[in-house]
PDB file of C-alpha atoms and ligand atoms in Angstrom:
ATOM      1  CA  UNK A   1     -36.414  -6.484   9.030  1.00 84.00           C
ATOM      2  CA  UNK A   2     -33.948  -5.590  11.724  1.00 94.00           C
ATOM      3  CA  UNK A   3     -31.935  -8.334  13.369  1.00 96.00           C
ATOM      4  CA  UNK A   4     -32.946  -9.480  16.820  1.00 97.00           C
ATOM      5  CA  UNK A   5     -30.378  -9.256  19.579  1.00 98.00           C
ATOM      6  CA  UNK A   6     -29.600 -12.979  19.185  1.00 98.00           C
ATOM      7  CA  UNK A   7     -29.200 -12.652  15.424  1.00 98.00           C
ATOM      8  CA  UNK A   8     -26.876  -9.713  15.902  1.00 98.00           C
ATOM      9  CA  UNK A   9     -24.877 -11.719  18.421  1.00 98.00           C
ATOM     10  CA  UNK A  10     -24.371 -14.373  15.738  1.00 98.00           C
ATOM     11  CA  UNK A  11     -23.363 -11.735  13.184  1.00 98.00           C
ATOM     12  CA  UNK A  12     -20.844 -10.269  15.621  1.00 98.00           C
ATOM     13  CA  UNK A  13     -19.322 -13.697  16.315  1.00 98.00           C
ATOM     14  CA  UNK A  14     -18.834 -14.317  12.587  1.00 98.00           C
ATOM     15  CA  UNK A  15     -17.372 -10.867  12.092  1.00 98.00           C
ATOM     16  CA  UNK A  16     -14.985 -11.261  15.028  1.00 98.00           C
ATOM     17  CA  UNK A  17     -13.764 -14.537  13.492  1.00 98.00           C
ATOM     18  CA  UNK A  18     -12.977 -12.661  10.274  1.00 98.00           C
ATOM     19  CA  UNK A  19     -11.239  -9.806  12.109  1.00 98.00           C
ATOM     20  CA  UNK A  20      -9.166 -12.164  14.274  1.00 98.00           C
ATOM     21  CA  UNK A  21      -8.119 -14.237  11.280  1.00 98.00           C
ATOM     22  CA  UNK A  22      -7.042 -11.123   9.386  1.00 98.00           C
ATOM     23  CA  UNK A  23      -5.129  -9.815  12.405  1.00 98.00           C
ATOM     24  CA  UNK A  24      -3.375 -13.179  12.797  1.00 98.00           C
ATOM     25  CA  UNK A  25      -2.553 -13.239   9.092  1.00 97.00           C
ATOM     26  CA  UNK A  26      -1.037  -9.761   9.377  1.00 98.00           C
ATOM     27  CA  UNK A  27       0.785 -10.481  12.652  1.00 98.00           C
ATOM     28  CA  UNK A  28      -1.258  -7.818  14.425  1.00 98.00           C
ATOM     29  CA  UNK A  29      -3.150  -7.838  17.707  1.00 98.00           C
ATOM     30  CA  UNK A  30      -6.943  -7.697  17.690  1.00 98.00           C
ATOM     31  CA  UNK A  31      -6.709  -4.612  19.920  1.00 98.00           C
ATOM     32  CA  UNK A  32      -4.920  -2.689  17.169  1.00 98.00           C
ATOM     33  CA  UNK A  33      -8.139  -2.552  15.114  1.00 98.00           C
ATOM     34  CA  UNK A  34     -11.140  -0.536  16.305  1.00 98.00           C
ATOM     35  CA  UNK A  35     -14.545  -1.757  15.176  1.00 98.00           C
ATOM     36  CA  UNK A  36     -16.813   1.132  14.184  1.00 99.00           C
ATOM     37  CA  UNK A  37     -20.428  -0.074  14.093  1.00 98.00           C
ATOM     38  CA  UNK A  38     -22.022   1.673  11.094  1.00 98.00           C
ATOM     39  CA  UNK A  39     -25.631   2.082  12.175  1.00 98.00           C
ATOM     40  CA  UNK A  40     -26.812   4.334   9.352  1.00 97.00           C
ATOM     41  CA  UNK A  41     -30.337   3.521   8.163  1.00 97.00           C
ATOM     42  CA  UNK A  42     -30.906   1.367  11.248  1.00 97.00           C
ATOM     43  CA  UNK A  43     -33.141   2.507  14.114  1.00 96.00           C
ATOM     44  CA  UNK A  44     -32.201   3.412  17.666  1.00 96.00           C
ATOM     45  CA  UNK A  45     -33.295  -0.064  18.805  1.00 97.00           C
ATOM     46  CA  UNK A  46     -30.549  -1.586  16.665  1.00 98.00           C
ATOM     47  CA  UNK A  47     -28.064   0.755  18.354  1.00 98.00           C
ATOM     48  CA  UNK A  48     -29.308  -0.420  21.732  1.00 98.00           C
ATOM     49  CA  UNK A  49     -28.849  -4.064  20.761  1.00 98.00           C
ATOM     50  CA  UNK A  50     -25.342  -3.283  19.557  1.00 98.00           C
ATOM     51  CA  UNK A  51     -24.528  -1.610  22.865  1.00 98.00           C
ATOM     52  CA  UNK A  52     -25.821  -4.698  24.700  1.00 98.00           C
ATOM     53  CA  UNK A  53     -23.262  -6.684  22.677  1.00 98.00           C
ATOM     54  CA  UNK A  54     -20.423  -4.379  23.694  1.00 98.00           C
ATOM     55  CA  UNK A  55     -20.379  -1.742  20.939  1.00 98.00           C
ATOM     56  CA  UNK A  56     -18.679   1.494  21.958  1.00 98.00           C
ATOM     57  CA  UNK A  57     -18.172   3.389  18.707  1.00 98.00           C
ATOM     58  CA  UNK A  58     -20.800   4.003  16.039  1.00 98.00           C
ATOM     59  CA  UNK A  59     -20.513   5.439  12.550  1.00 98.00           C
ATOM     60  CA  UNK A  60     -23.219   7.517  10.883  1.00 98.00           C
ATOM     61  CA  UNK A  61     -22.941   9.237   7.562  1.00 94.00           C
ATOM     62  CA  UNK A  62     -25.705  11.782   7.850  1.00 97.00           C
ATOM     63  CA  UNK A  63     -25.533  14.497  10.478  1.00 98.00           C
ATOM     64  CA  UNK A  64     -29.244  14.612  11.215  1.00 97.00           C
ATOM     65  CA  UNK A  65     -29.433  10.864  11.621  1.00 97.00           C
ATOM     66  CA  UNK A  66     -26.427  10.998  13.937  1.00 98.00           C
ATOM     67  CA  UNK A  67     -28.171  13.674  15.998  1.00 98.00           C
ATOM     68  CA  UNK A  68     -31.367  11.680  16.263  1.00 97.00           C
ATOM     69  CA  UNK A  69     -29.516   8.653  17.652  1.00 98.00           C
ATOM     70  CA  UNK A  70     -26.546  10.111  19.511  1.00 98.00           C
ATOM     71  CA  UNK A  71     -27.423  13.588  20.810  1.00 96.00           C
ATOM     72  CA  UNK A  72     -28.366  12.067  24.132  1.00 96.00           C
ATOM     73  CA  UNK A  73     -25.545  10.431  25.986  1.00 96.00           C
ATOM     74  CA  UNK A  74     -25.536   6.659  25.625  1.00 97.00           C
ATOM     75  CA  UNK A  75     -23.586   4.477  28.004  1.00 98.00           C
ATOM     76  CA  UNK A  76     -21.548   1.474  26.873  1.00 98.00           C
ATOM     77  CA  UNK A  77     -21.424  -1.774  28.867  1.00 97.00           C
ATOM     78  CA  UNK A  78     -18.160  -0.710  30.489  1.00 97.00           C
ATOM     79  CA  UNK A  79     -19.690   2.571  31.682  1.00 97.00           C
ATOM     80  CA  UNK A  80     -17.905   4.750  29.135  1.00 97.00           C
ATOM     81  CA  UNK A  81     -19.792   7.174  26.902  1.00 97.00           C
ATOM     82  CA  UNK A  82     -20.659   5.733  23.507  1.00 98.00           C
ATOM     83  CA  UNK A  83     -18.894   7.566  20.689  1.00 98.00           C
ATOM     84  CA  UNK A  84     -20.414   8.789  17.445  1.00 98.00           C
ATOM     85  CA  UNK A  85     -18.160   9.064  14.397  1.00 98.00           C
ATOM     86  CA  UNK A  86     -19.439  10.935  11.362  1.00 98.00           C
ATOM     87  CA  UNK A  87     -18.167   9.055   8.307  1.00 98.00           C
ATOM     88  CA  UNK A  88     -20.040  10.684   5.420  1.00 97.00           C
ATOM     89  CA  UNK A  89     -19.417  13.969   3.614  1.00 97.00           C
ATOM     90  CA  UNK A  90     -20.653  16.978   5.610  1.00 97.00           C
ATOM     91  CA  UNK A  91     -21.985  20.075   3.877  1.00 96.00           C
ATOM     92  CA  UNK A  92     -20.488  23.328   5.064  1.00 97.00           C
ATOM     93  CA  UNK A  93     -23.720  24.466   6.718  1.00 98.00           C
ATOM     94  CA  UNK A  94     -23.865  21.255   8.769  1.00 98.00           C
ATOM     95  CA  UNK A  95     -20.310  21.333  10.114  1.00 98.00           C
ATOM     96  CA  UNK A  96     -21.361  22.938  13.369  1.00 98.00           C
ATOM     97  CA  UNK A  97     -24.014  20.309  14.053  1.00 98.00           C
ATOM     98  CA  UNK A  98     -21.514  17.612  13.105  1.00 98.00           C
ATOM     99  CA  UNK A  99     -18.947  19.061  15.498  1.00 98.00           C
ATOM    100  CA  UNK A 100     -21.494  19.001  18.310  1.00 97.00           C
ATOM    101  CA  UNK A 101     -22.685  15.422  17.883  1.00 97.00           C
ATOM    102  CA  UNK A 102     -19.442  13.774  16.777  1.00 98.00           C
ATOM    103  CA  UNK A 103     -16.392  12.655  18.703  1.00 98.00           C
ATOM    104  CA  UNK A 104     -14.596  12.206  15.415  1.00 98.00           C
ATOM    105  CA  UNK A 105     -15.274  13.084  11.763  1.00 98.00           C
ATOM    106  CA  UNK A 106     -13.636  10.764   9.205  1.00 98.00           C
ATOM    107  CA  UNK A 107     -14.641  12.586   6.056  1.00 98.00           C
ATOM    108  CA  UNK A 108     -12.970  16.009   5.996  1.00 98.00           C
ATOM    109  CA  UNK A 109     -11.721  16.915   2.554  1.00 97.00           C
ATOM    110  CA  UNK A 110     -11.266  20.675   2.255  1.00 97.00           C
ATOM    111  CA  UNK A 111      -9.294  23.458   3.877  1.00 98.00           C
ATOM    112  CA  UNK A 112     -12.512  25.455   4.245  1.00 98.00           C
ATOM    113  CA  UNK A 113     -13.981  22.659   6.342  1.00 98.00           C
ATOM    114  CA  UNK A 114     -10.862  22.478   8.538  1.00 98.00           C
ATOM    115  CA  UNK A 115     -10.883  26.222   9.151  1.00 98.00           C
ATOM    116  CA  UNK A 116     -14.592  26.339   9.813  1.00 98.00           C
ATOM    117  CA  UNK A 117     -14.413  23.417  12.246  1.00 98.00           C
ATOM    118  CA  UNK A 118     -11.610  25.080  14.179  1.00 97.00           C
ATOM    119  CA  UNK A 119     -13.755  28.204  14.584  1.00 97.00           C
ATOM    120  CA  UNK A 120     -16.878  26.262  15.467  1.00 97.00           C
ATOM    121  CA  UNK A 121     -15.105  24.058  18.025  1.00 97.00           C
ATOM    122  CA  UNK A 122     -13.430  27.032  19.701  1.00 96.00           C
ATOM    123  CA  UNK A 123     -16.887  28.500  20.349  1.00 94.00           C
ATOM    124  CA  UNK A 124     -18.515  25.330  21.653  1.00 92.00           C
ATOM    125  CA  UNK A 125     -18.839  24.837  25.371  1.00 83.00           C
ATOM    126  CA  UNK A 126     -16.232  22.445  26.715  1.00 71.00           C
ATOM    127  CA  UNK A 127     -18.143  19.215  27.058  1.00 59.00           C
ATOM    128  CA  UNK A 128     -15.493  16.826  28.159  1.00 53.00           C
ATOM    129  CA  UNK A 129     -12.992  19.373  29.438  1.00 53.00           C
ATOM    130  CA  UNK A 130     -13.816  22.168  31.815  1.00 53.00           C
ATOM    131  CA  UNK A 131     -12.254  24.840  29.630  1.00 63.00           C
ATOM    132  CA  UNK A 132     -14.220  26.414  26.806  1.00 74.00           C
ATOM    133  CA  UNK A 133     -13.970  24.860  23.389  1.00 89.00           C
ATOM    134  CA  UNK A 134     -14.263  21.289  22.237  1.00 94.00           C
ATOM    135  CA  UNK A 135     -11.379  19.322  20.833  1.00 95.00           C
ATOM    136  CA  UNK A 136     -12.608  17.380  17.814  1.00 97.00           C
ATOM    137  CA  UNK A 137     -10.774  14.492  16.228  1.00 98.00           C
ATOM    138  CA  UNK A 138     -10.748  14.489  12.456  1.00 98.00           C
ATOM    139  CA  UNK A 139      -9.485  12.299   9.646  1.00 98.00           C
ATOM    140  CA  UNK A 140      -9.016  13.370   6.063  1.00 98.00           C
ATOM    141  CA  UNK A 141     -10.834  11.377   3.433  1.00 98.00           C
ATOM    142  CA  UNK A 142      -8.834  10.534   0.335  1.00 97.00           C
ATOM    143  CA  UNK A 143     -10.533   9.401  -2.827  1.00 95.00           C
ATOM    144  CA  UNK A 144      -8.013   6.613  -3.276  1.00 89.00           C
ATOM    145  CA  UNK A 145     -10.549   4.373  -5.008  1.00 81.00           C
ATOM    146  CA  UNK A 146     -10.505   7.069  -7.704  1.00 63.00           C
ATOM    147  CA  UNK A 147     -14.163   6.801  -8.464  1.00 68.00           C
ATOM    148  CA  UNK A 148     -16.045   9.865  -9.519  1.00 66.00           C
ATOM    149  CA  UNK A 149     -19.009   9.186  -7.303  1.00 65.00           C
ATOM    150  CA  UNK A 150     -16.947   9.178  -4.135  1.00 67.00           C
ATOM    151  CA  UNK A 151     -15.990  12.210  -2.174  1.00 87.00           C
ATOM    152  CA  UNK A 152     -12.647  12.931  -0.624  1.00 96.00           C
ATOM    153  CA  UNK A 153      -9.384  14.559  -1.518  1.00 97.00           C
ATOM    154  CA  UNK A 154      -8.183  13.867  -4.999  1.00 94.00           C
ATOM    155  CA  UNK A 155      -5.445  11.255  -4.766  1.00 93.00           C
ATOM    156  CA  UNK A 156      -3.014  13.407  -6.720  1.00 93.00           C
ATOM    157  CA  UNK A 157      -3.604  16.379  -4.417  1.00 95.00           C
ATOM    158  CA  UNK A 158      -3.742  14.709  -1.009  1.00 97.00           C
ATOM    159  CA  UNK A 159      -0.044  15.150  -0.313  1.00 98.00           C
ATOM    160  CA  UNK A 160      -0.161  18.824  -1.249  1.00 98.00           C
ATOM    161  CA  UNK A 161      -3.253  19.319   0.922  1.00 98.00           C
ATOM    162  CA  UNK A 162      -1.593  17.811   3.993  1.00 98.00           C
ATOM    163  CA  UNK A 163       1.613  19.751   3.384  1.00 98.00           C
ATOM    164  CA  UNK A 164      -0.428  22.971   3.542  1.00 98.00           C
ATOM    165  CA  UNK A 165      -1.487  22.112   7.121  1.00 98.00           C
ATOM    166  CA  UNK A 166       2.064  21.816   8.374  1.00 96.00           C
ATOM    167  CA  UNK A 167       3.168  24.526  10.727  1.00 91.00           C
ATOM    168  CA  UNK A 168      -0.363  25.861  11.140  1.00 95.00           C
ATOM    169  CA  UNK A 169      -2.178  26.005  14.427  1.00 93.00           C
ATOM    170  CA  UNK A 170      -5.565  24.384  15.035  1.00 97.00           C
ATOM    171  CA  UNK A 171      -5.884  24.225  18.818  1.00 96.00           C
ATOM    172  CA  UNK A 172      -9.361  22.653  18.791  1.00 97.00           C
ATOM    173  CA  UNK A 173      -8.713  19.979  16.177  1.00 98.00           C
ATOM    174  CA  UNK A 174      -6.749  16.808  16.520  1.00 98.00           C
ATOM    175  CA  UNK A 175      -5.659  15.407  13.158  1.00 98.00           C
ATOM    176  CA  UNK A 176      -5.868  11.640  13.613  1.00 98.00           C
ATOM    177  CA  UNK A 177      -5.160  10.204  10.179  1.00 98.00           C
ATOM    178  CA  UNK A 178      -6.680   9.266   6.851  1.00 98.00           C
ATOM    179  CA  UNK A 179      -9.852   7.571   5.665  1.00 98.00           C
ATOM    180  CA  UNK A 180     -10.771   6.002   2.368  1.00 97.00           C
ATOM    181  CA  UNK A 181     -13.472   3.892   0.779  1.00 95.00           C
ATOM    182  CA  UNK A 182     -11.993   1.040  -1.232  1.00 94.00           C
ATOM    183  CA  UNK A 183     -12.830   0.249  -4.805  1.00 92.00           C
ATOM    184  CA  UNK A 184     -16.342  -1.040  -4.929  1.00 83.00           C
ATOM    185  CA  UNK A 185     -15.749  -3.830  -7.442  1.00 90.00           C
ATOM    186  CA  UNK A 186     -16.921  -6.755  -5.340  1.00 91.00           C
ATOM    187  CA  UNK A 187     -13.328  -8.036  -5.269  1.00 95.00           C
ATOM    188  CA  UNK A 188     -11.633  -7.026  -2.023  1.00 95.00           C
ATOM    189  CA  UNK A 189      -8.167  -7.513  -3.461  1.00 96.00           C
ATOM    190  CA  UNK A 190      -8.816  -4.635  -5.874  1.00 95.00           C
ATOM    191  CA  UNK A 191      -8.621  -2.221  -2.925  1.00 96.00           C
ATOM    192  CA  UNK A 192      -5.200  -3.332  -1.704  1.00 97.00           C
ATOM    193  CA  UNK A 193      -3.301  -0.768  -3.729  1.00 96.00           C
ATOM    194  CA  UNK A 194      -5.352   2.189  -2.533  1.00 95.00           C
ATOM    195  CA  UNK A 195      -5.133   1.012   1.092  1.00 97.00           C
ATOM    196  CA  UNK A 196      -1.361   0.752   0.771  1.00 98.00           C
ATOM    197  CA  UNK A 197      -1.249   4.227  -0.767  1.00 97.00           C
ATOM    198  CA  UNK A 198      -3.161   5.585   2.209  1.00 98.00           C
ATOM    199  CA  UNK A 199      -0.822   3.896   4.697  1.00 98.00           C
ATOM    200  CA  UNK A 200       2.257   5.329   3.007  1.00 98.00           C
ATOM    201  CA  UNK A 201       0.812   8.837   3.049  1.00 98.00           C
ATOM    202  CA  UNK A 202      -0.294   8.532   6.690  1.00 98.00           C
ATOM    203  CA  UNK A 203       3.124   7.236   7.767  1.00 98.00           C
ATOM    204  CA  UNK A 204       4.867  10.070   5.954  1.00 98.00           C
ATOM    205  CA  UNK A 205       2.885  12.713   7.843  1.00 98.00           C
ATOM    206  CA  UNK A 206       2.933  10.948  11.214  1.00 98.00           C
ATOM    207  CA  UNK A 207       6.725  11.041  10.997  1.00 98.00           C
ATOM    208  CA  UNK A 208       6.627  14.823  10.654  1.00 97.00           C
ATOM    209  CA  UNK A 209       5.190  15.318  14.150  1.00 97.00           C
ATOM    210  CA  UNK A 210       3.916  18.799  15.041  1.00 96.00           C
ATOM    211  CA  UNK A 211       0.313  19.126  13.947  1.00 97.00           C
ATOM    212  CA  UNK A 212       0.585  15.477  12.790  1.00 98.00           C
ATOM    213  CA  UNK A 213       1.817  14.111  16.134  1.00 97.00           C
ATOM    214  CA  UNK A 214      -1.440  12.137  16.574  1.00 98.00           C
ATOM    215  CA  UNK A 215      -1.760  11.115  12.934  1.00 98.00           C
ATOM    216  CA  UNK A 216      -1.711   7.399  13.727  1.00 98.00           C
ATOM    217  CA  UNK A 217      -5.094   6.237  12.425  1.00 99.00           C
ATOM    218  CA  UNK A 218      -6.156   4.635   9.148  1.00 98.00           C
ATOM    219  CA  UNK A 219      -9.912   4.311   8.672  1.00 98.00           C
ATOM    220  CA  UNK A 220     -10.311   1.743   5.915  1.00 98.00           C
ATOM    221  CA  UNK A 221     -12.152  -1.480   5.331  1.00 98.00           C
ATOM    222  CA  UNK A 222     -15.881  -2.233   5.296  1.00 97.00           C
ATOM    223  CA  UNK A 223     -17.942  -5.436   5.211  1.00 97.00           C
ATOM    224  CA  UNK A 224     -16.561  -6.499   1.840  1.00 97.00           C
ATOM    225  CA  UNK A 225     -12.883  -5.693   2.177  1.00 97.00           C
ATOM    226  CA  UNK A 226     -11.953  -5.520   5.859  1.00 98.00           C
ATOM    227  CA  UNK A 227      -9.398  -8.354   5.677  1.00 98.00           C
ATOM    228  CA  UNK A 228      -7.365  -6.624   2.990  1.00 98.00           C
ATOM    229  CA  UNK A 229      -7.649  -3.344   4.910  1.00 98.00           C
ATOM    230  CA  UNK A 230      -6.363  -4.953   8.114  1.00 98.00           C
ATOM    231  CA  UNK A 231      -3.470  -6.532   6.208  1.00 98.00           C
ATOM    232  CA  UNK A 232      -2.630  -3.062   4.876  1.00 98.00           C
ATOM    233  CA  UNK A 233      -2.628  -1.452   8.309  1.00 98.00           C
ATOM    234  CA  UNK A 234      -6.173  -0.293   9.006  1.00 98.00           C
ATOM    235  CA  UNK A 235      -6.760   0.799  12.600  1.00 98.00           C
ATOM    236  CA  UNK A 236     -10.507   1.511  12.212  1.00 98.00           C
ATOM    237  CA  UNK A 237     -12.804  -0.696  10.193  1.00 98.00           C
ATOM    238  CA  UNK A 238     -16.260   0.698   9.448  1.00 98.00           C
ATOM    239  CA  UNK A 239     -18.719  -2.179   9.354  1.00 98.00           C
ATOM    240  CA  UNK A 240     -22.441  -1.909   8.697  1.00 98.00           C
ATOM    241  CA  UNK A 241     -23.950  -4.785   6.737  1.00 98.00           C
ATOM    242  CA  UNK A 242     -22.042  -7.599   8.461  1.00 98.00           C
ATOM    243  CA  UNK A 243     -23.398  -6.451  11.837  1.00 98.00           C
ATOM    244  CA  UNK A 244     -26.813  -4.927  11.181  1.00 98.00           C
ATOM    245  CA  UNK A 245     -27.834  -6.621   7.926  1.00 97.00           C
ATOM    246  CA  UNK A 246     -28.872  -4.990   4.682  1.00 94.00           C
ATOM    247  CA  UNK A 247     -29.942  -1.356   4.830  1.00 94.00           C
ATOM    248  CA  UNK A 248     -33.462  -0.494   3.734  1.00 90.00           C
ATOM    249  CA  UNK A 249     -32.972   2.556   1.555  1.00 89.00           C
ATOM    250  CA  UNK A 250     -36.675   2.739   0.778  1.00 85.00           C
ATOM    251  CA  UNK A 251     -37.470   3.967   4.279  1.00 73.00           C
ATOM    252  CA  UNK A 252     -37.613   7.724   4.676  1.00 62.00           C
ATOM    253  CA  UNK A 253     -34.294   9.071   5.846  1.00 57.00           C
ATOM    254  CA  UNK A 254     -33.782  12.187   7.878  1.00 52.00           C
ATOM    255  CA  UNK A 255     -31.236  14.056   5.930  1.00 45.00           C
ATOM    256  CA  UNK A 256     -31.250  13.592   2.161  1.00 44.00           C
ATOM    257  CA  UNK A 257     -27.990  14.655   0.515  1.00 39.00           C
TER     258      UNK A 257
HETATM  259  C1  LIG B   1     -22.121   2.705   4.812  1.00 85.35           C
HETATM  260  C2  LIG B   1     -20.692   2.924   5.032  1.00 85.35           C
HETATM  261  C3  LIG B   1     -19.871   1.919   5.573  1.00 85.35           C
HETATM  262  C4  LIG B   1     -20.367   0.520   5.933  1.00 85.35           C
HETATM  263  O1  LIG B   1     -20.451  -0.274   4.776  1.00 85.35           O
HETATM  264  P1  LIG B   1     -20.820  -1.821   4.864  1.00 85.35           P
HETATM  265  O2  LIG B   1     -20.432  -2.328   3.524  1.00 85.35           O
HETATM  266  O3  LIG B   1     -22.284  -1.914   5.122  1.00 85.35           O
HETATM  267  O4  LIG B   1     -20.014  -2.437   5.943  1.00 85.35           O
HETATM  268  C5  LIG B   1     -18.539   2.230   5.796  1.00 85.35           C
HETATM  269  N1  LIG B   1     -18.029   3.443   5.492  1.00 85.35           N
HETATM  270  C6  LIG B   1     -18.785   4.424   4.973  1.00 85.35           C
HETATM  271  C7  LIG B   1     -18.165   5.731   4.667  1.00 85.35           C
HETATM  272  C8  LIG B   1     -20.129   4.206   4.718  1.00 85.35           C
HETATM  273  O5  LIG B   1     -20.861   5.204   4.191  1.00 85.35           O
END
């Protein structure tokens, strides 16, 4: 059962209490952390309720599901266009569709994907800018939790991967930072080390400037570990369950992996 608008309002209030407490604990402002509403497996009506509560940025991990909910422009309460962030691994043959629907992709983890996205974005009509070509924001996913089931750059190779981007030119891509999924142990504290690793790597590349001039984002923290992530410097938390409730995986989904 999906939450009603009033139930979701209650969920949001509880979540905001958690976020504010974590920000206070870390000596950070609430505005320094973007809430990404992870609407995967929830219907368009849930997205509409979220927008009524002020949501501006949504996360989806399947391209087809993202298209079904976000291909048509949705307007946030403040009149801005609602953003769709793709946060799950994208197969090579779906990169173009992802580039069209997404404002930002958090889960890029190969040089092939970077090169393909640059090509694809150069050929897209300029949606937000009059000139041809779309500028897409991307983050690189690092498998800092070091679990086999999770995708992302191997932790031992992430530095080498980023170094290979230095000095290259990707006019239609904006490298925004790094993303990781914490260790899924049920104990949030277990993810602290991998979040700190991510922050150190992100800071190292931000300091280099050039193609990393906008590398100021850390996408880390979910329902179970967002406090630890905020303490370790997260600028984007990706929250599904705490806002929308449990996902019903038994329902047919659009885009099986
Ligand atoms: C599903 C998902 C989330 C949200 O997880 P919750 O525990 O429901 O908050 C965050 N990030 C990614 C990459 C996901 O796939």
